[in-house]
PDB file of C-alpha atoms in Angstrom:
ATOM      1  CA  UNK A 842       1.953 -19.533   1.059  1.00 47.00           C
ATOM      2  CA  UNK A 843       0.516 -22.915   1.277  1.00 55.00           C
ATOM      3  CA  UNK A 844       0.481 -22.303   5.036  1.00 76.00           C
ATOM      4  CA  UNK A 845      -2.714 -20.136   4.674  1.00 82.00           C
ATOM      5  CA  UNK A 846      -5.281 -19.585   7.562  1.00 89.00           C
ATOM      6  CA  UNK A 847      -8.826 -19.295   6.739  1.00 90.00           C
ATOM      7  CA  UNK A 848     -11.104 -17.792   9.394  1.00 91.00           C
ATOM      8  CA  UNK A 849     -14.694 -16.963   9.395  1.00 89.00           C
ATOM      9  CA  UNK A 850     -15.772 -12.902   9.995  1.00 89.00           C
ATOM     10  CA  UNK A 851     -19.163 -12.938  10.454  1.00 86.00           C
ATOM     11  CA  UNK A 852     -21.599 -15.064   8.073  1.00 84.00           C
ATOM     12  CA  UNK A 853     -20.676 -13.326   4.923  1.00 89.00           C
ATOM     13  CA  UNK A 854     -17.017 -13.175   4.967  1.00 91.00           C
ATOM     14  CA  UNK A 855     -13.598 -14.955   5.578  1.00 91.00           C
ATOM     15  CA  UNK A 856     -10.550 -13.626   6.694  1.00 91.00           C
ATOM     16  CA  UNK A 857      -7.198 -14.962   4.618  1.00 89.00           C
ATOM     17  CA  UNK A 858      -4.225 -14.906   6.951  1.00 88.00           C
ATOM     18  CA  UNK A 859      -0.837 -15.930   4.586  1.00 81.00           C
ATOM     19  CA  UNK A 860       1.755 -17.329   6.553  1.00 79.00           C
ATOM     20  CA  UNK A 861       4.093 -14.820   5.008  1.00 74.00           C
ATOM     21  CA  UNK A 862       2.698 -11.149   5.584  1.00 66.00           C
ATOM     22  CA  UNK A 863       4.785  -9.906   2.755  1.00 67.00           C
ATOM     23  CA  UNK A 864       2.453 -12.071   0.176  1.00 74.00           C
ATOM     24  CA  UNK A 865      -0.594 -10.144   0.801  1.00 78.00           C
ATOM     25  CA  UNK A 866      -0.229  -8.052  -2.118  1.00 74.00           C
ATOM     26  CA  UNK A 867       0.412 -10.844  -4.338  1.00 77.00           C
ATOM     27  CA  UNK A 868      -2.814 -12.673  -2.893  1.00 81.00           C
ATOM     28  CA  UNK A 869      -4.875  -9.901  -3.959  1.00 80.00           C
ATOM     29  CA  UNK A 870      -3.010  -9.244  -7.270  1.00 78.00           C
ATOM     30  CA  UNK A 871      -4.274 -12.825  -8.211  1.00 82.00           C
ATOM     31  CA  UNK A 872      -7.722 -12.436  -6.798  1.00 84.00           C
ATOM     32  CA  UNK A 873      -8.088  -9.486  -8.926  1.00 80.00           C
ATOM     33  CA  UNK A 874      -6.589 -11.322 -12.332  1.00 81.00           C
ATOM     34  CA  UNK A 875      -8.748 -14.203 -11.793  1.00 84.00           C
ATOM     35  CA  UNK A 876     -11.735 -13.333  -9.794  1.00 87.00           C
ATOM     36  CA  UNK A 877     -12.982 -16.292  -7.504  1.00 89.00           C
ATOM     37  CA  UNK A 878     -16.714 -17.070  -8.083  1.00 89.00           C
ATOM     38  CA  UNK A 879     -18.825 -16.186  -4.847  1.00 91.00           C
ATOM     39  CA  UNK A 880     -16.299 -13.084  -3.902  1.00 91.00           C
ATOM     40  CA  UNK A 881     -18.082 -10.048  -3.731  1.00 91.00           C
ATOM     41  CA  UNK A 882     -14.944  -7.852  -2.501  1.00 87.00           C
ATOM     42  CA  UNK A 883     -11.589  -8.101  -0.920  1.00 85.00           C
ATOM     43  CA  UNK A 884     -10.114  -5.781   1.483  1.00 84.00           C
ATOM     44  CA  UNK A 885      -6.290  -6.182   1.990  1.00 82.00           C
ATOM     45  CA  UNK A 886      -4.669  -4.921   5.149  1.00 82.00           C
ATOM     46  CA  UNK A 887      -1.104  -5.316   6.679  1.00 76.00           C
ATOM     47  CA  UNK A 888      -1.114  -8.832   7.156  1.00 81.00           C
ATOM     48  CA  UNK A 889      -4.518 -10.241   6.355  1.00 87.00           C
ATOM     49  CA  UNK A 890      -7.190 -10.128   3.267  1.00 88.00           C
ATOM     50  CA  UNK A 891     -10.696  -9.712   4.326  1.00 89.00           C
ATOM     51  CA  UNK A 892     -12.868 -11.463   1.304  1.00 91.00           C
ATOM     52  CA  UNK A 893     -16.630 -10.699   1.607  1.00 92.00           C
ATOM     53  CA  UNK A 894     -18.758 -13.348  -0.085  1.00 93.00           C
ATOM     54  CA  UNK A 895     -21.855 -12.900  -2.458  1.00 92.00           C
ATOM     55  CA  UNK A 896     -25.326 -13.398  -0.697  1.00 90.00           C
ATOM     56  CA  UNK A 897     -26.169 -17.277  -1.202  1.00 88.00           C
ATOM     57  CA  UNK A 898     -22.678 -18.235  -1.203  1.00 88.00           C
ATOM     58  CA  UNK A 899     -20.980 -21.431   0.342  1.00 88.00           C
ATOM     59  CA  UNK A 900     -18.211 -20.557   2.721  1.00 86.00           C
ATOM     60  CA  UNK A 901     -16.806 -24.149   2.142  1.00 86.00           C
ATOM     61  CA  UNK A 902     -17.072 -23.978  -1.734  1.00 88.00           C
ATOM     62  CA  UNK A 903     -15.197 -20.405  -1.752  1.00 89.00           C
ATOM     63  CA  UNK A 904     -12.576 -21.422   0.843  1.00 89.00           C
ATOM     64  CA  UNK A 905     -11.551 -24.135  -1.702  1.00 88.00           C
ATOM     65  CA  UNK A 906     -11.148 -22.181  -4.622  1.00 87.00           C
ATOM     66  CA  UNK A 907      -9.336 -18.990  -2.315  1.00 87.00           C
ATOM     67  CA  UNK A 908      -6.732 -21.815  -1.610  1.00 87.00           C
ATOM     68  CA  UNK A 909      -6.301 -22.640  -5.269  1.00 85.00           C
ATOM     69  CA  UNK A 910      -6.350 -18.752  -5.893  1.00 81.00           C
ATOM     70  CA  UNK A 911      -3.535 -18.289  -2.943  1.00 81.00           C
ATOM     71  CA  UNK A 912      -1.261 -21.154  -4.704  1.00 82.00           C
ATOM     72  CA  UNK A 913      -1.253 -19.632  -7.911  1.00 79.00           C
ATOM     73  CA  UNK A 914      -0.359 -16.326  -6.356  1.00 75.00           C
ATOM     74  CA  UNK A 915       2.706 -18.132  -4.931  1.00 72.00           C
ATOM     75  CA  UNK A 916       3.879 -19.200  -8.231  1.00 72.00           C
ATOM     76  CA  UNK A 917       3.300 -15.939  -9.598  1.00 66.00           C
ATOM     77  CA  UNK A 918       4.825 -14.023  -7.122  1.00 62.00           C
ATOM     78  CA  UNK A 919       8.238 -13.497  -8.630  1.00 57.00           C
ATOM     79  CA  UNK A 920       6.421 -12.497 -11.774  1.00 58.00           C
ATOM     80  CA  UNK A 921       4.998  -9.400 -10.165  1.00 53.00           C
ATOM     81  CA  UNK A 922       8.167  -7.285 -10.006  1.00 51.00           C
ATOM     82  CA  UNK A 923       8.429  -7.455 -13.953  1.00 51.00           C
ATOM     83  CA  UNK A 924       4.504  -6.260 -14.436  1.00 59.00           C
ATOM     84  CA  UNK A 925       3.770  -2.299 -16.031  1.00 65.00           C
ATOM     85  CA  UNK A 926       6.060   0.236 -15.246  1.00 82.00           C
ATOM     86  CA  UNK A 927       5.576   1.961 -11.743  1.00 90.00           C
ATOM     87  CA  UNK A 928       3.547   5.375 -11.341  1.00 91.00           C
ATOM     88  CA  UNK A 929       6.185   8.172 -11.194  1.00 94.00           C
ATOM     89  CA  UNK A 930       5.329  10.470  -8.175  1.00 96.00           C
ATOM     90  CA  UNK A 931       6.939  14.060  -8.538  1.00 96.00           C
ATOM     91  CA  UNK A 932       8.249  14.974  -4.909  1.00 97.00           C
ATOM     92  CA  UNK A 933      10.118  17.925  -3.713  1.00 97.00           C
ATOM     93  CA  UNK A 934      11.959  16.880  -0.566  1.00 97.00           C
ATOM     94  CA  UNK A 935      11.122  19.980   1.581  1.00 95.00           C
ATOM     95  CA  UNK A 936       9.414  18.117   4.415  1.00 96.00           C
ATOM     96  CA  UNK A 937       9.560  19.533   8.191  1.00 96.00           C
ATOM     97  CA  UNK A 938      10.665  16.181   9.301  1.00 97.00           C
ATOM     98  CA  UNK A 939      13.404  15.419   6.437  1.00 97.00           C
ATOM     99  CA  UNK A 940      16.391  16.413   8.596  1.00 97.00           C
ATOM    100  CA  UNK A 941      15.239  14.753  11.625  1.00 97.00           C
ATOM    101  CA  UNK A 942      14.250  11.882   9.968  1.00 97.00           C
ATOM    102  CA  UNK A 943      17.477  11.258   8.261  1.00 97.00           C
ATOM    103  CA  UNK A 944      19.235  11.683  11.717  1.00 97.00           C
ATOM    104  CA  UNK A 945      17.238   8.887  12.908  1.00 97.00           C
ATOM    105  CA  UNK A 946      17.901   6.508  10.129  1.00 97.00           C
ATOM    106  CA  UNK A 947      21.434   7.448  10.606  1.00 97.00           C
ATOM    107  CA  UNK A 948      21.958   8.934   7.168  1.00 97.00           C
ATOM    108  CA  UNK A 949      22.201  12.212   5.230  1.00 97.00           C
ATOM    109  CA  UNK A 950      19.268  13.886   3.776  1.00 97.00           C
ATOM    110  CA  UNK A 951      20.770  13.140   0.328  1.00 96.00           C
ATOM    111  CA  UNK A 952      21.176   9.677   1.298  1.00 97.00           C
ATOM    112  CA  UNK A 953      17.518   9.544   2.338  1.00 98.00           C
ATOM    113  CA  UNK A 954      16.203  11.200  -0.782  1.00 97.00           C
ATOM    114  CA  UNK A 955      18.351   8.529  -2.865  1.00 97.00           C
ATOM    115  CA  UNK A 956      17.034   5.634  -0.978  1.00 97.00           C
ATOM    116  CA  UNK A 957      13.264   6.864  -1.224  1.00 98.00           C
ATOM    117  CA  UNK A 958      13.615   7.477  -5.260  1.00 97.00           C
ATOM    118  CA  UNK A 959      15.833   4.746  -5.725  1.00 96.00           C
ATOM    119  CA  UNK A 960      13.357   2.061  -4.581  1.00 95.00           C
ATOM    120  CA  UNK A 961      10.255   0.602  -6.229  1.00 94.00           C
ATOM    121  CA  UNK A 962       7.336   0.737  -3.795  1.00 94.00           C
ATOM    122  CA  UNK A 963       4.126  -1.574  -3.769  1.00 89.00           C
ATOM    123  CA  UNK A 964       0.788  -0.488  -2.258  1.00 90.00           C
ATOM    124  CA  UNK A 965       0.161  -3.248   0.272  1.00 86.00           C
ATOM    125  CA  UNK A 966      -3.016  -1.920   1.286  1.00 86.00           C
ATOM    126  CA  UNK A 967      -5.247   0.991   1.784  1.00 86.00           C
ATOM    127  CA  UNK A 968      -6.737   2.668   4.541  1.00 83.00           C
ATOM    128  CA  UNK A 969      -7.176   5.880   6.850  1.00 83.00           C
ATOM    129  CA  UNK A 970      -8.312   7.848   4.521  1.00 87.00           C
ATOM    130  CA  UNK A 971      -9.468   7.307   0.837  1.00 88.00           C
ATOM    131  CA  UNK A 972      -6.720   7.328  -1.439  1.00 90.00           C
ATOM    132  CA  UNK A 973      -4.301   6.707   1.330  1.00 94.00           C
ATOM    133  CA  UNK A 974      -2.024   3.738   0.307  1.00 93.00           C
ATOM    134  CA  UNK A 975       0.541   1.999   2.289  1.00 93.00           C
ATOM    135  CA  UNK A 976       3.661   1.633   0.417  1.00 95.00           C
ATOM    136  CA  UNK A 977       6.162  -0.840   1.048  1.00 91.00           C
ATOM    137  CA  UNK A 978       9.389  -1.356  -0.120  1.00 92.00           C
ATOM    138  CA  UNK A 979      11.782  -3.289   2.474  1.00 86.00           C
ATOM    139  CA  UNK A 980      14.935  -2.873   0.384  1.00 88.00           C
ATOM    140  CA  UNK A 981      14.773   0.565   0.774  1.00 94.00           C
ATOM    141  CA  UNK A 982      15.889   0.542   4.229  1.00 94.00           C
ATOM    142  CA  UNK A 983      13.667   3.464   5.715  1.00 97.00           C
ATOM    143  CA  UNK A 984      11.987   2.251   8.487  1.00 96.00           C
ATOM    144  CA  UNK A 985      11.295   4.856  10.921  1.00 96.00           C
ATOM    145  CA  UNK A 986       8.822   5.301  13.959  1.00 96.00           C
ATOM    146  CA  UNK A 987       5.895   7.667  14.026  1.00 96.00           C
ATOM    147  CA  UNK A 988       6.248  11.337  15.448  1.00 96.00           C
ATOM    148  CA  UNK A 989       5.509  10.904  19.083  1.00 95.00           C
ATOM    149  CA  UNK A 990       2.867  13.726  18.900  1.00 94.00           C
ATOM    150  CA  UNK A 991       0.725  13.645  15.819  1.00 95.00           C
ATOM    151  CA  UNK A 992       0.154  17.002  14.000  1.00 96.00           C
ATOM    152  CA  UNK A 993      -3.829  17.982  14.106  1.00 96.00           C
ATOM    153  CA  UNK A 994      -3.111  18.718  10.152  1.00 95.00           C
ATOM    154  CA  UNK A 995      -1.281  17.475   7.660  1.00 96.00           C
ATOM    155  CA  UNK A 996      -1.629  19.328   4.208  1.00 96.00           C
ATOM    156  CA  UNK A 997      -2.601  17.257   1.346  1.00 95.00           C
ATOM    157  CA  UNK A 998       0.285  15.755  -0.933  1.00 96.00           C
ATOM    158  CA  UNK A 999       2.532  15.556   2.120  1.00 97.00           C
ATOM    159  CA  UNK A1000       5.111  12.450   1.427  1.00 98.00           C
ATOM    160  CA  UNK A1001       5.634  10.667   4.428  1.00 97.00           C
ATOM    161  CA  UNK A1002       7.378   7.689   6.257  1.00 98.00           C
ATOM    162  CA  UNK A1003       6.469   5.871   9.152  1.00 97.00           C
ATOM    163  CA  UNK A1004       6.634   1.973  10.510  1.00 93.00           C
ATOM    164  CA  UNK A1005       8.229   0.567   7.236  1.00 92.00           C
ATOM    165  CA  UNK A1006       5.682   2.145   5.068  1.00 95.00           C
ATOM    166  CA  UNK A1007       5.707   5.346   2.976  1.00 97.00           C
ATOM    167  CA  UNK A1008       2.322   7.287   1.944  1.00 97.00           C
ATOM    168  CA  UNK A1009       1.246  10.423   0.099  1.00 97.00           C
ATOM    169  CA  UNK A1010      -1.341  12.311   2.336  1.00 96.00           C
ATOM    170  CA  UNK A1011      -4.841  12.526  -0.207  1.00 95.00           C
ATOM    171  CA  UNK A1012      -6.028  15.447   1.819  1.00 93.00           C
ATOM    172  CA  UNK A1013      -5.448  17.149   4.945  1.00 95.00           C
ATOM    173  CA  UNK A1014      -5.864  15.330   7.846  1.00 94.00           C
ATOM    174  CA  UNK A1015      -4.225  14.609  11.336  1.00 95.00           C
ATOM    175  CA  UNK A1016      -1.424  12.468  11.376  1.00 95.00           C
ATOM    176  CA  UNK A1017       1.804  11.362  12.973  1.00 96.00           C
ATOM    177  CA  UNK A1018       3.929  10.260   9.922  1.00 97.00           C
ATOM    178  CA  UNK A1019       7.148  12.091   9.304  1.00 98.00           C
ATOM    179  CA  UNK A1020       6.869  14.049   6.636  1.00 98.00           C
ATOM    180  CA  UNK A1021       9.779  14.556   4.347  1.00 98.00           C
ATOM    181  CA  UNK A1022       8.542  16.132   1.126  1.00 97.00           C
ATOM    182  CA  UNK A1023       5.595  17.558  -0.992  1.00 96.00           C
ATOM    183  CA  UNK A1024       3.922  16.454  -4.363  1.00 96.00           C
ATOM    184  CA  UNK A1025       1.334  18.140  -6.702  1.00 94.00           C
ATOM    185  CA  UNK A1026      -0.426  15.003  -7.835  1.00 94.00           C
ATOM    186  CA  UNK A1027      -3.690  14.527  -6.572  1.00 93.00           C
ATOM    187  CA  UNK A1028      -3.757  11.062  -5.075  1.00 92.00           C
ATOM    188  CA  UNK A1029      -7.900  10.952  -4.587  1.00 90.00           C
ATOM    189  CA  UNK A1030     -10.155  12.543  -6.998  1.00 89.00           C
ATOM    190  CA  UNK A1031     -13.836  11.181  -6.756  1.00 87.00           C
ATOM    191  CA  UNK A1032     -14.666  12.531 -10.387  1.00 89.00           C
ATOM    192  CA  UNK A1033     -11.798  10.540 -12.219  1.00 88.00           C
ATOM    193  CA  UNK A1034     -12.699   7.068 -13.468  1.00 81.00           C
ATOM    194  CA  UNK A1035     -10.441   5.516 -11.044  1.00 82.00           C
ATOM    195  CA  UNK A1036     -10.562   7.892  -8.241  1.00 87.00           C
ATOM    196  CA  UNK A1037      -7.038   6.912  -6.315  1.00 88.00           C
ATOM    197  CA  UNK A1038      -3.744   6.748  -7.857  1.00 89.00           C
ATOM    198  CA  UNK A1039      -2.626   3.666  -5.714  1.00 88.00           C
ATOM    199  CA  UNK A1040      -4.585   0.792  -4.900  1.00 83.00           C
ATOM    200  CA  UNK A1041      -3.258  -2.559  -3.590  1.00 81.00           C
ATOM    201  CA  UNK A1042      -0.571  -3.791  -5.938  1.00 81.00           C
ATOM    202  CA  UNK A1043       0.178  -0.606  -7.733  1.00 88.00           C
ATOM    203  CA  UNK A1044       3.720   0.065  -7.927  1.00 90.00           C
ATOM    204  CA  UNK A1045       5.247   3.532  -7.289  1.00 94.00           C
ATOM    205  CA  UNK A1046       8.556   5.358  -7.902  1.00 96.00           C
ATOM    206  CA  UNK A1047       9.152   8.576  -6.508  1.00 97.00           C
ATOM    207  CA  UNK A1048      10.768  10.898  -8.717  1.00 96.00           C
ATOM    208  CA  UNK A1049      12.905  14.165  -7.171  1.00 95.00           C
ATOM    209  CA  UNK A1050      11.297  17.674  -8.475  1.00 90.00           C
ATOM    210  CA  UNK A1051      12.278  21.068  -7.763  1.00 71.00           C
ATOM    211  CA  UNK A1052       9.035  22.356  -8.245  1.00 60.00           C
ATOM    212  CA  UNK A1053       7.112  19.113  -6.889  1.00 51.00           C
TER     213      UNK A1053
END
């Protein structure tokens, strides 16, 4: 974690690049737990965190505080697994790509489902669409490539796998992930106090449900 690269990103932002991509979630959690003076917003991606500065903030001072925060995140990384219980998302495993995806992973459908429901997933970052969280769980062993051809419309509530992540489509959009199931949980609702069910750092467990 100490091998942290901090790069300027325009005149009001810094790009944090931890040496280990797997530490991004811990960095974001620490910055939320103990906000750094001079930081307006943080935006995690797969391997980086974009930090937007308050107007007038001095980047060199903020950078020093960010390095302290990242060191603290390294110290707390092992504690994250013991935080609050994960969100449970009921899933009906009826996706159009379930059979093919299981075959590509050289396992049965039942084993794929068991691994998907048996793991705790953590939202590494969000993007693509509001409420779309990239959920990672390396121990699940469910890394599979996207479809060769994207669908023009993937229904809201589709539960999918691609590129080592799992996700739930919060609304109907085009998409190339492999759909393995569906859920009735509404992942994005602008009328809620917290519109998104998952944010960076949110832990999720998928639960098999016959009615989704």
